Amino acid sequence: MNAAPAEPILRVVGVTKRFRGLVAVNDVTFDVPAGSICGLIGPNGAGKSSLFNLITGYYAPSAGEIRFDGRRIDGLDTYRIAQMGIARAFQIAKPFPELSVLDNVRIGALFGHAGARNVAAVTAAALELTGLASLADRPALGLTVGDLRRLELARAIAARPRLLAADEPCAGLNPTETEGVVDILRQIRAAGVTVLLVEHDMPAVMRVSDTIFVVDAGRKIAEGPPEQVARDPRVIAAYLGTPAEDAPAA
Amino acid sequence: MLVDGIRAHRWWLVGAGIGLIALSLAPLFLMPFHVRVVQQILFSAGLAVAWTILGGFAGYWSFGNTAFIGLGAFAAGLLETNIAIDSPTLAFVLATLFGCAVCAAVAALLAYPILRLRGIYFAIAMLGVSQVLGELTNNIDAFKGSLGIILPKLAPAAMEPQVFYYYLFLVAAAGTLLVGFLVKVGRIGYGLLAIREDEDTARMLGVPTERYKIGMFVVSATLTGLLGIIYAHSLGYITSGSVYRTDFSLNMIVYSLLGGIGTLAGPILGSFLMVVLTQVVLGRLLDIHMFITGALLVAMVMLAPRGLLGFAENLVRRRGAGLRTVEP
């Protein structure tokens, strides 16, 4: 479980995002070591998705900076960040609906991380890893939720990222499917890709992550190995509420 | 990637080459009326393919591509009638290059504001652009849109004018198709497909969406302008009303839709069928031909929304004969 300390591939430093009056992300700082799997957890509305949107360039931060591989990426256009080597798998799968599974993955392989690429080999490997090879000629439109989630992952890794940002890859999946996704994430890491995971499925995230960051109401409230974070009273309070809040009438 | 794409579609290229040879020889055997009909098919198919490069591939439907027919025709015509060059051929070549350059430049300028609009808003914006350019040409005296421009006669004495223009249209249409083919089978074709399907996801995967859209808009506009310049010369005399024509804008879309949107064979098939239908089959029934054409289109959209190629593909698939392929 414990990865050797390595140079962080992603550094989020004092990042704040305001939407008019609302502070969605408030002065958050964390480092993702290269070659690790990190989990980002927190209650609904804590700011996890906003953080993902900041890292992948959907929003520019109101303050702070984001560094990928030593270079500042905050405020860059989404496609530039993708070309630098960050890929994202969405929670709500966004396939290209009219295209086949193969063409969906092929587009990831044709674009994504800039530099030399072997499209056919990368596409085939991504389909193989995610177990979608037998569905390659099916249109994405008719896939099941589980297959769509694996297609998200296949397309993202076909983009040959150095960092994969996976947004709740296990949400809504049954235990067998979840196990399959966890296995895929481990193999992606074994291939040298760093993984940053937003996940609600606690057992899954505890099993797979080296380090977990916990955010609540836009702030980071805890960070550490899974066992330590699970016992942290602030984390428990954030998820279950404090006793005083639980029983206001008593 | 491009080489792989060309190799994968080599039979398609062979087919196009055979078609080109057949069309090159056709005027030797056709009657003048039929030469004109094929000439109009070439013009319409060229326009529909040029439209498809942005509208069919990337899903940005322009409802005002006639803007570039008019712009190209008037830019070229004004230069040609004011330039002091003795050789009409050289003047025509220079004017054509100038007209295409004007179309490319205007498209590049328009692209920045209006390609940020998506779907129906882009379509309406282009409709507006074509109306505005038509009105400006009509009302500003220097552009001679209401008075009209008389263009020099280009056809050599030994050649019938309709045959001469037939070959010009053939060259322009074949060139347009070649450009469309190279776009479609290359990496950029997949990028455009991704834009059509989901532009935000395309960006997230590293597709330079803005650059691709602007580039294809400029390419589409330039090719449309080239066809417009040839068309203007084939008329010999143009006013703004004869080149800024909303029915041109609509026909490009209808022909592409009829044949199969997003494909290259579709716009060609659609142009062929509609021109033959309106000019030959219904040519003597002028009173009702628009009515029949309209009814046919409604039927097509309802029964075969993916066009004739999509309809044929469904038939083949229903018989279980092979996998779905993306035809160029």
Coordinates of C-alpha atoms in Angstrom, one line a residue:
Chain A
M1 CA 0.0 0.0 0.0
N2 CA 2.6 2.5 1.0
A3 CA 4.3 4.0 -2.1
A4 CA 7.8 5.2 -1.7
P5 CA 7.8 9.0 -1.5
A6 CA 8.2 10.4 -4.9
E7 CA 8.2 13.8 -6.6
P8 CA 4.6 15.0 -6.7
I9 CA 3.2 14.9 -10.2
L10 CA 0.3 17.2 -9.2
R11 CA 0.5 20.1 -6.7
V12 CA -2.5 22.0 -5.7
V13 CA -1.5 25.1 -3.8
G14 CA -3.9 27.3 -1.9
V15 CA -6.6 27.0 -4.6
T16 CA -9.8 28.9 -4.1
K17 CA -12.8 29.0 -6.4
R18 CA -15.6 31.4 -5.9
F19 CA -18.9 31.5 -7.8
R20 CA -20.2 35.0 -7.0
G21 CA -20.9 34.7 -3.3
L22 CA -20.3 31.0 -3.0
V23 CA -16.9 29.7 -2.1
A24 CA -16.9 26.2 -3.6
V25 CA -13.2 25.5 -3.0
N26 CA -11.5 27.3 -0.1
D27 CA -7.7 27.5 0.1
V28 CA -7.1 23.8 -0.7
T29 CA -3.5 22.4 -0.8
F30 CA -2.4 18.9 -1.6
D31 CA 0.2 16.9 -3.4
V32 CA -0.3 13.8 -5.5
P33 CA 2.9 11.7 -5.6
A34 CA 3.8 10.3 -9.0
G35 CA 2.8 6.6 -9.3
S36 CA 0.3 6.7 -6.5
I37 CA -3.4 6.2 -6.3
C38 CA -5.0 9.1 -4.3
G39 CA -8.6 9.3 -3.2
L40 CA -10.5 12.5 -2.8
I41 CA -13.5 12.1 -0.6
G42 CA -16.1 14.2 1.1
P43 CA -19.8 14.6 1.6
N44 CA -22.0 15.8 -1.3
G45 CA -21.4 19.4 -2.2
A46 CA -18.0 19.4 -0.5
G47 CA -16.2 20.7 -3.6
K48 CA -14.8 17.5 -5.0
S49 CA -16.1 18.0 -8.5
S50 CA -15.2 21.6 -8.5
L51 CA -11.6 20.6 -7.7
F52 CA -11.7 18.2 -10.6
N53 CA -13.0 20.9 -12.8
L54 CA -10.2 23.2 -11.7
I55 CA -7.5 20.5 -12.3
T56 CA -8.8 19.6 -15.8
G57 CA -9.3 23.2 -16.8
Y58 CA -13.0 23.6 -16.9
Y59 CA -12.7 26.5 -14.5
A60 CA -9.8 28.8 -13.7
P61 CA -9.1 29.2 -10.0
S62 CA -10.0 32.5 -8.3
A63 CA -6.7 32.2 -6.3
G64 CA -3.9 29.8 -5.9
E65 CA -2.0 27.7 -8.4
I66 CA -2.0 24.2 -9.8
R67 CA 1.2 22.6 -11.1
F68 CA 1.4 19.5 -13.2
D69 CA 4.9 18.0 -13.5
G70 CA 6.3 21.3 -12.4
R71 CA 4.5 23.5 -14.9
R72 CA 1.6 25.7 -14.0
I73 CA -1.7 24.6 -15.6
D74 CA -4.3 26.7 -13.8
G75 CA -6.2 28.7 -16.4
L76 CA -5.0 26.8 -19.4
D77 CA -7.6 25.5 -21.9
T78 CA -9.0 22.0 -21.3
Y79 CA -7.5 20.6 -24.5
R80 CA -4.0 21.9 -23.6
I81 CA -4.2 20.2 -20.2
A82 CA -5.3 17.0 -21.9
Q83 CA -2.3 17.3 -24.3
M84 CA 0.0 17.7 -21.4
G85 CA -1.1 14.4 -20.0
I86 CA -4.2 14.6 -17.7
A87 CA -7.2 12.6 -18.7
R88 CA -10.5 12.5 -17.0
A89 CA -13.2 9.9 -16.7
F90 CA -16.6 11.3 -15.9
Q91 CA -19.0 10.0 -13.3
I92 CA -21.9 10.4 -15.7
A93 CA -20.5 8.7 -18.7
K94 CA -20.2 10.9 -21.7
P95 CA -19.6 8.6 -24.7
F96 CA -19.8 9.8 -28.2
P97 CA -23.2 8.1 -28.6
E98 CA -23.4 7.5 -32.3
L99 CA -19.9 6.0 -32.6
S100 CA -18.9 2.5 -31.9
V101 CA -17.0 1.6 -28.7
L102 CA -13.9 1.2 -30.9
D103 CA -14.2 4.6 -32.4
N104 CA -14.8 6.2 -29.0
V105 CA -11.6 4.7 -27.7
R106 CA -9.7 5.4 -30.9
I107 CA -10.5 9.2 -30.6
G108 CA -8.9 9.1 -27.2
A109 CA -5.8 7.4 -28.8
L110 CA -5.7 9.8 -31.7
F111 CA -5.7 12.9 -29.4
G112 CA -5.0 13.1 -25.7
H113 CA -1.4 13.3 -24.6
A114 CA 0.7 15.0 -27.3
G115 CA 3.7 13.2 -28.8
A116 CA 4.3 10.0 -30.7
R117 CA 1.5 7.5 -30.6
N118 CA 0.6 4.1 -32.0
V119 CA -3.1 4.5 -32.3
A120 CA -4.0 0.9 -33.2
A121 CA -1.9 -0.7 -30.4
V122 CA -3.0 1.8 -27.7
T123 CA -6.7 1.4 -28.7
A124 CA -6.4 -2.4 -28.6
A125 CA -4.6 -2.4 -25.2
A126 CA -7.2 0.0 -23.7
L127 CA -10.1 -2.2 -24.9
E128 CA -8.3 -5.3 -23.6
L129 CA -7.6 -3.9 -20.2
T130 CA -11.2 -2.8 -19.6
G131 CA -12.6 -6.0 -21.0
L132 CA -14.5 -4.2 -23.8
A133 CA -12.8 -5.9 -26.7
S134 CA -15.8 -8.1 -27.4
L135 CA -18.1 -5.0 -27.6
A136 CA -15.8 -3.0 -29.9
D137 CA -18.2 -2.8 -32.8
R138 CA -21.3 -2.0 -30.7
P139 CA -22.6 1.6 -30.8
A140 CA -21.9 3.3 -27.4
L141 CA -25.6 4.3 -27.3
G142 CA -26.8 0.9 -26.1
L143 CA -24.3 0.0 -23.5
T144 CA -25.2 -0.8 -19.9
V145 CA -24.1 1.5 -17.1
G146 CA -21.3 -0.7 -16.1
D147 CA -20.0 -1.0 -19.6
L148 CA -20.3 2.8 -20.1
R149 CA -18.2 3.3 -17.0
R150 CA -15.5 1.0 -18.4
L151 CA -15.7 2.8 -21.7
E152 CA -15.0 6.1 -19.9
L153 CA -11.9 4.5 -18.4
A154 CA -10.9 2.9 -21.7
R155 CA -11.1 6.2 -23.6
A156 CA -9.3 8.0 -20.8
I157 CA -6.4 5.6 -20.7
A158 CA -6.2 5.5 -24.5
A159 CA -5.3 9.1 -24.2
R160 CA -2.1 7.9 -22.6
P161 CA -2.3 10.2 -19.6
R162 CA 0.3 10.5 -16.9
L163 CA -2.4 11.4 -14.5
L164 CA -5.9 9.9 -14.6
A165 CA -8.6 11.9 -12.8
A166 CA -11.5 9.4 -12.3
D167 CA -14.7 10.9 -11.1
E168 CA -16.7 8.3 -9.1
P169 CA -15.9 5.3 -11.4
C170 CA -17.8 3.0 -9.0
A171 CA -20.9 5.0 -8.4
G172 CA -24.1 3.0 -9.0
L173 CA -22.3 -0.3 -9.7
N174 CA -22.9 -3.6 -8.1
P175 CA -20.2 -5.2 -6.0
T176 CA -18.9 -7.4 -8.8
E177 CA -18.7 -4.5 -11.2
T178 CA -17.0 -2.4 -8.5
E179 CA -14.4 -5.1 -8.0
G180 CA -13.8 -5.0 -11.7
V181 CA -13.3 -1.3 -11.8
V182 CA -10.9 -1.4 -8.7
D183 CA -8.9 -4.0 -10.5
I184 CA -8.7 -1.9 -13.7
L185 CA -7.5 1.1 -11.6
R186 CA -4.8 -1.0 -10.1
Q187 CA -3.6 -2.2 -13.5
I188 CA -3.6 1.4 -14.7
R189 CA -1.4 2.4 -11.8
A190 CA 0.8 -0.6 -12.5
A191 CA 1.3 0.7 -16.0
G192 CA 2.8 3.8 -14.5
V193 CA -0.2 6.1 -14.5
T194 CA -0.9 8.2 -11.4
V195 CA -4.6 8.0 -10.4
L196 CA -6.6 10.7 -8.6
L197 CA -10.0 9.3 -7.6
V198 CA -13.2 10.9 -6.4
E199 CA -15.2 8.2 -4.9
H200 CA -18.2 7.6 -2.7
D201 CA -17.8 3.9 -2.3
M202 CA -15.9 3.9 0.9
P203 CA -14.7 0.3 1.0
A204 CA -13.5 0.6 -2.6
V205 CA -11.6 3.9 -2.0
M206 CA -10.1 2.6 1.2
R207 CA -8.8 -0.6 -0.5
V208 CA -7.3 1.0 -3.5
S209 CA -5.9 4.4 -2.3
D210 CA -2.4 5.1 -0.9
T211 CA -3.4 8.5 0.4
I212 CA -6.8 10.0 1.0
F213 CA -7.7 13.7 1.0
V214 CA -10.9 14.7 2.7
V215 CA -12.7 17.9 1.8
D216 CA -15.8 19.3 3.5
A217 CA -17.5 22.6 2.7
G218 CA -14.8 23.6 0.3
R219 CA -11.9 23.0 2.7
K220 CA -9.4 20.2 3.1
I221 CA -10.0 18.7 6.6
A222 CA -7.8 15.7 6.7
E223 CA -5.1 13.9 4.7
G224 CA -3.3 10.6 5.2
P225 CA -3.3 6.9 4.7
P226 CA -6.8 5.3 4.6
E227 CA -6.7 3.7 8.1
Q228 CA -5.7 7.0 9.7
V229 CA -8.3 9.1 7.8
A230 CA -11.1 6.6 8.7
R231 CA -10.4 7.2 12.4
D232 CA -10.1 10.9 12.2
P233 CA -12.8 12.5 14.3
R234 CA -13.2 15.5 11.9
V235 CA -13.8 13.1 9.1
I236 CA -16.4 11.1 11.1
A237 CA -18.1 14.4 12.1
A238 CA -18.2 15.6 8.5
Y239 CA -19.8 12.4 7.3
L240 CA -22.1 11.6 10.2
G241 CA -22.5 15.0 11.8
T242 CA -21.5 15.9 15.4
P243 CA -23.6 14.6 18.2
A244 CA -24.8 18.1 19.1
E245 CA -26.1 18.6 15.5
D246 CA -27.6 15.1 15.6
A247 CA -29.8 15.7 18.5
P248 CA -30.7 19.4 18.6
A249 CA -34.0 18.7 20.4
A250 CA -32.4 16.7 23.2
Chain B
M1 CA -2.7 8.2 -39.8
L2 CA -3.7 9.9 -43.0
V3 CA -1.8 7.3 -45.0
D4 CA -3.7 4.5 -43.1
G5 CA -7.0 6.3 -43.7
I6 CA -6.3 6.6 -47.4
R7 CA -5.2 2.9 -47.6
A8 CA -8.3 1.8 -45.8
H9 CA -10.5 3.7 -48.3
R10 CA -8.5 2.9 -51.4
W11 CA -11.5 1.3 -53.1
W12 CA -13.5 4.4 -52.5
L13 CA -10.8 6.4 -54.2
V14 CA -10.7 3.9 -57.1
G15 CA -14.5 4.4 -57.5
A16 CA -14.1 8.2 -57.4
G17 CA -11.4 8.0 -60.1
I18 CA -13.6 5.9 -62.4
G19 CA -16.4 8.3 -61.9
L20 CA -14.1 11.2 -62.7
I21 CA -12.9 9.5 -66.0
A22 CA -16.5 8.8 -66.9
L23 CA -17.6 12.4 -66.2
S24 CA -14.6 13.7 -68.2
L25 CA -15.7 11.7 -71.3
A26 CA -19.5 12.3 -70.8
P27 CA -19.7 15.6 -72.8
L28 CA -18.6 13.8 -75.9
F29 CA -21.8 11.7 -75.8
L30 CA -24.3 13.9 -74.1
M31 CA -26.8 16.3 -75.7
P32 CA -26.3 20.0 -74.8
F33 CA -29.3 19.9 -72.4
H34 CA -27.9 17.0 -70.6
V35 CA -24.5 18.6 -70.4
R36 CA -26.2 21.4 -68.5
V37 CA -28.0 19.0 -66.2
V38 CA -24.8 17.2 -65.3
Q39 CA -23.1 20.6 -64.9
Q40 CA -25.8 21.6 -62.4
I41 CA -25.3 18.3 -60.6
L42 CA -21.6 19.0 -60.3
F43 CA -22.2 22.5 -59.0
S44 CA -24.8 21.3 -56.4
A45 CA -22.7 18.3 -55.3
G46 CA -19.6 20.5 -54.9
L47 CA -21.6 23.0 -52.8
A48 CA -23.1 20.2 -50.7
V49 CA -19.7 18.6 -50.1
A50 CA -18.2 21.9 -49.2
W51 CA -21.1 22.5 -46.7
T52 CA -20.6 18.9 -45.4
I53 CA -17.0 19.6 -44.4
L54 CA -18.2 21.8 -41.5
G55 CA -22.0 21.0 -41.3
G56 CA -21.9 17.2 -41.8
F57 CA -18.6 16.3 -40.2
A58 CA -18.6 18.7 -37.2
G59 CA -22.4 19.2 -36.9
Y60 CA -22.2 23.0 -37.4
W61 CA -25.0 23.6 -39.8
S62 CA -24.6 26.8 -41.8
F63 CA -27.9 28.1 -43.1
G64 CA -26.1 30.9 -45.0
N65 CA -23.3 29.4 -47.1
T66 CA -24.6 31.3 -50.1
A67 CA -22.8 34.2 -48.4
F68 CA -19.6 32.8 -49.8
I69 CA -21.1 32.1 -53.3
G70 CA -22.0 35.8 -53.5
L71 CA -18.9 37.1 -51.8
G72 CA -16.6 35.0 -54.1
A73 CA -18.5 36.0 -57.2
F74 CA -18.6 39.7 -56.5
A75 CA -15.0 39.9 -55.2
A76 CA -13.7 38.1 -58.3
G77 CA -16.0 39.9 -60.7
L78 CA -15.1 43.4 -59.4
L79 CA -11.4 42.6 -59.6
E80 CA -11.7 41.1 -63.1
T81 CA -13.7 44.0 -64.6
N82 CA -11.3 46.6 -63.1
I83 CA -7.9 45.0 -63.6
A84 CA -5.8 46.1 -66.6
I85 CA -4.6 42.7 -67.9
D86 CA -4.9 41.8 -71.6
S87 CA -5.2 38.1 -71.1
P88 CA -8.7 37.2 -70.0
T89 CA -7.5 33.8 -68.8
L90 CA -4.8 35.4 -66.5
A91 CA -7.4 37.9 -65.3
F92 CA -9.8 35.1 -64.5
V93 CA -7.1 33.1 -62.6
L94 CA -6.1 36.2 -60.5
A95 CA -9.7 37.1 -59.9
T96 CA -10.5 33.5 -58.8
L97 CA -7.6 33.5 -56.4
F98 CA -8.6 36.9 -55.0
G99 CA -12.3 35.8 -54.6
C100 CA -11.2 32.7 -52.7
A101 CA -8.9 34.7 -50.5
V102 CA -11.7 37.1 -49.7
C103 CA -14.0 34.2 -48.7
A104 CA -11.2 32.7 -46.6
A105 CA -10.5 36.0 -44.8
V106 CA -14.2 36.8 -44.2
A107 CA -14.8 33.3 -42.8
A108 CA -11.7 33.6 -40.5
L109 CA -13.0 37.0 -39.2
L110 CA -16.6 35.7 -38.7
A111 CA -15.4 32.5 -37.2
Y112 CA -14.2 34.0 -33.9
P113 CA -17.6 35.4 -32.8
I114 CA -20.0 33.1 -34.5
L115 CA -18.4 29.6 -34.1
R116 CA -18.8 30.1 -30.4
L117 CA -22.5 29.8 -31.0
R118 CA -23.7 26.2 -31.0
G119 CA -26.5 24.4 -32.8
I120 CA -29.4 26.5 -34.0
Y121 CA -27.8 29.8 -33.0
F122 CA -24.9 29.2 -35.4
A123 CA -27.3 28.3 -38.2
I124 CA -29.3 31.5 -37.6
A125 CA -26.2 33.6 -37.4
M126 CA -25.0 32.4 -40.8
L127 CA -28.4 33.0 -42.3
G128 CA -28.1 36.6 -41.0
V129 CA -24.6 36.9 -42.4
S130 CA -25.8 35.9 -45.9
Q131 CA -28.7 38.3 -45.8
V132 CA -26.5 41.2 -44.6
L133 CA -23.8 40.6 -47.2
G134 CA -26.5 40.3 -49.9
E135 CA -28.1 43.6 -48.8
L136 CA -24.8 45.4 -48.6
T137 CA -23.8 44.3 -52.1
N138 CA -27.2 45.4 -53.3
N139 CA -27.1 48.8 -51.7
I140 CA -23.6 50.0 -51.8
D141 CA -23.0 51.4 -55.3
A142 CA -19.3 50.5 -55.4
F143 CA -20.3 46.8 -55.3
K144 CA -22.6 47.1 -58.2
G145 CA -25.0 44.5 -56.8
S146 CA -28.2 46.1 -58.1
L147 CA -26.8 47.3 -61.4
G148 CA -25.0 44.0 -62.0
I149 CA -21.6 43.0 -63.4
I150 CA -21.0 41.7 -66.9
L151 CA -18.3 39.1 -66.7
P152 CA -15.9 38.4 -69.6
K153 CA -16.5 35.5 -71.8
L154 CA -13.9 32.8 -71.1
A155 CA -14.8 29.9 -73.3
P156 CA -12.5 29.4 -76.2
A157 CA -14.1 29.8 -79.6
A158 CA -13.7 26.2 -80.5
M159 CA -15.6 25.0 -77.5
E160 CA -19.3 25.2 -76.6
P161 CA -19.6 27.4 -73.5
Q162 CA -21.7 24.8 -71.6
V163 CA -18.9 22.2 -72.2
F164 CA -16.2 24.6 -71.1
Y165 CA -18.1 25.4 -67.8
Y166 CA -18.9 21.7 -67.4
Y167 CA -15.1 21.1 -67.2
L168 CA -14.5 24.0 -64.8
F169 CA -17.3 22.7 -62.5
L170 CA -15.9 19.2 -62.8
V171 CA -12.4 20.3 -61.7
A172 CA -13.8 22.4 -58.8
A173 CA -16.2 19.7 -57.6
A174 CA -13.5 17.0 -57.8
G175 CA -11.1 19.2 -55.9
T176 CA -13.7 19.9 -53.3
L177 CA -14.4 16.1 -53.0
L178 CA -10.7 15.4 -52.6
V179 CA -10.3 18.0 -49.8
G180 CA -13.4 16.5 -48.1
F181 CA -12.0 13.0 -48.4
L182 CA -8.6 14.0 -46.9
V183 CA -10.3 15.7 -44.1
K184 CA -12.7 12.8 -43.4
V185 CA -10.2 10.0 -43.4
G186 CA -7.4 11.8 -41.4
R187 CA -7.0 12.5 -37.8
I188 CA -8.9 15.7 -38.1
G189 CA -11.9 13.8 -39.4
Y190 CA -12.1 11.9 -36.1
G191 CA -11.7 15.2 -34.2
L192 CA -14.6 16.7 -36.1
L193 CA -16.7 13.6 -35.4
A194 CA -15.9 14.1 -31.7
I195 CA -17.0 17.7 -31.9
R196 CA -20.3 16.7 -33.6
E197 CA -21.0 14.1 -30.9
D198 CA -19.9 16.1 -27.8
E199 CA -17.8 19.1 -28.0
D200 CA -16.9 19.4 -24.4
T201 CA -15.8 15.8 -24.1
A202 CA -13.8 16.3 -27.3
R203 CA -11.9 19.2 -25.7
M204 CA -11.3 17.1 -22.6
L205 CA -9.7 14.5 -24.8
G206 CA -7.3 17.0 -26.2
V207 CA -9.1 17.8 -29.5
P208 CA -8.2 21.5 -30.4
T209 CA -11.9 22.2 -31.1
E210 CA -11.6 25.9 -31.8
R211 CA -8.8 25.5 -34.3
Y212 CA -10.5 22.7 -36.1
K213 CA -13.8 24.5 -36.3
I214 CA -12.3 27.7 -37.6
G215 CA -10.0 25.8 -40.0
M216 CA -12.9 23.8 -41.5
F217 CA -15.1 26.9 -41.7
V218 CA -12.4 28.7 -43.7
V219 CA -11.9 25.6 -46.0
S220 CA -15.7 25.2 -46.5
A221 CA -16.1 28.9 -47.3
T222 CA -13.1 29.0 -49.7
L223 CA -14.4 26.0 -51.7
T224 CA -17.9 27.4 -51.8
G225 CA -16.5 30.7 -53.0
L226 CA -14.6 28.9 -55.8
L227 CA -17.8 27.2 -57.0
G228 CA -19.6 30.5 -56.8
I229 CA -17.0 32.2 -59.0
I230 CA -17.3 29.6 -61.7
Y231 CA -21.1 29.8 -61.4
A232 CA -21.1 33.5 -61.8
H233 CA -18.9 33.2 -65.0
S234 CA -21.2 30.5 -66.4
L235 CA -24.1 33.0 -66.0
G236 CA -22.1 35.8 -67.6
Y237 CA -24.0 38.6 -65.8
I238 CA -24.7 38.7 -62.1
T239 CA -26.6 40.8 -59.7
S240 CA -26.7 40.3 -55.9
G241 CA -30.0 38.5 -56.4
S242 CA -28.5 35.9 -58.7
V243 CA -25.7 34.8 -56.4
Y244 CA -26.9 35.6 -52.8
R245 CA -29.7 33.1 -53.0
T246 CA -31.2 31.5 -49.9
D247 CA -32.4 28.5 -52.0
F248 CA -28.7 27.7 -52.6
S249 CA -28.1 27.7 -48.8
L250 CA -31.0 25.4 -48.3
N251 CA -30.3 23.1 -51.2
M252 CA -26.8 22.2 -49.8
I253 CA -28.4 21.1 -46.6
V254 CA -31.3 19.3 -48.2
Y255 CA -29.1 17.4 -50.6
S256 CA -26.8 16.3 -47.8
L257 CA -29.7 15.3 -45.6
L258 CA -31.3 13.4 -48.4
G259 CA -28.2 11.4 -49.3
G260 CA -26.9 10.9 -45.8
I261 CA -25.5 13.5 -43.5
G262 CA -21.9 13.3 -42.4
T263 CA -20.9 11.2 -45.4
L264 CA -19.3 12.3 -48.7
A265 CA -21.2 10.0 -51.0
G266 CA -24.5 11.3 -49.4
P267 CA -24.4 14.9 -50.7
I268 CA -23.4 13.6 -54.2
L269 CA -26.2 11.1 -54.3
G270 CA -28.6 13.7 -53.0
S271 CA -27.6 16.3 -55.5
F272 CA -27.8 13.8 -58.4
L273 CA -31.3 12.6 -57.4
M274 CA -32.8 16.1 -56.7
V275 CA -31.4 17.7 -59.8
V276 CA -32.5 14.8 -62.0
L277 CA -35.9 14.9 -60.4
T278 CA -36.5 18.6 -60.6
Q279 CA -34.8 19.3 -64.0
V280 CA -35.6 16.1 -66.0
V281 CA -38.4 14.1 -64.5
L282 CA -40.5 17.0 -63.4
G283 CA -39.1 19.5 -65.8
R284 CA -42.3 19.6 -67.8
L285 CA -44.5 19.9 -64.7
L286 CA -43.3 23.3 -63.5
D287 CA -46.7 24.0 -61.8
I288 CA -46.4 21.1 -59.4
H289 CA -42.7 20.2 -59.2
M290 CA -42.1 22.3 -56.1
F291 CA -45.1 20.6 -54.5
I292 CA -43.9 17.1 -55.3
T293 CA -40.3 18.0 -54.2
G294 CA -41.5 19.3 -50.9
A295 CA -43.7 16.2 -50.3
L296 CA -40.8 13.9 -51.1
L297 CA -38.6 15.7 -48.7
V298 CA -41.1 15.4 -45.9
A299 CA -41.5 11.7 -46.6
M300 CA -37.7 11.3 -46.6
V301 CA -37.1 13.0 -43.3
M302 CA -39.9 10.9 -41.7
L303 CA -39.0 7.6 -43.2
A304 CA -35.2 7.8 -43.5
P305 CA -33.9 10.4 -41.2
R306 CA -30.3 9.3 -41.8
G307 CA -30.7 9.7 -45.5
L308 CA -30.6 7.2 -48.3
L309 CA -27.2 5.8 -47.3
G310 CA -28.4 5.3 -43.8
F311 CA -31.6 3.7 -45.1
A312 CA -29.6 1.3 -47.3
E313 CA -27.3 0.5 -44.4
N314 CA -30.2 -0.4 -42.2
L315 CA -31.5 -2.8 -44.9
V316 CA -28.1 -4.5 -45.2
R317 CA -27.8 -4.8 -41.4
R318 CA -31.3 -6.2 -41.1
R319 CA -30.2 -9.0 -43.4
G320 CA -27.3 -9.6 -41.1
A321 CA -24.8 -9.0 -43.9
G322 CA -21.7 -7.8 -42.1
L323 CA -20.7 -5.1 -39.6
R324 CA -21.5 -1.5 -39.5
T325 CA -18.9 0.5 -41.2
V326 CA -18.4 4.3 -41.5
E327 CA -18.6 5.1 -45.1
P328 CA -16.7 8.1 -46.3

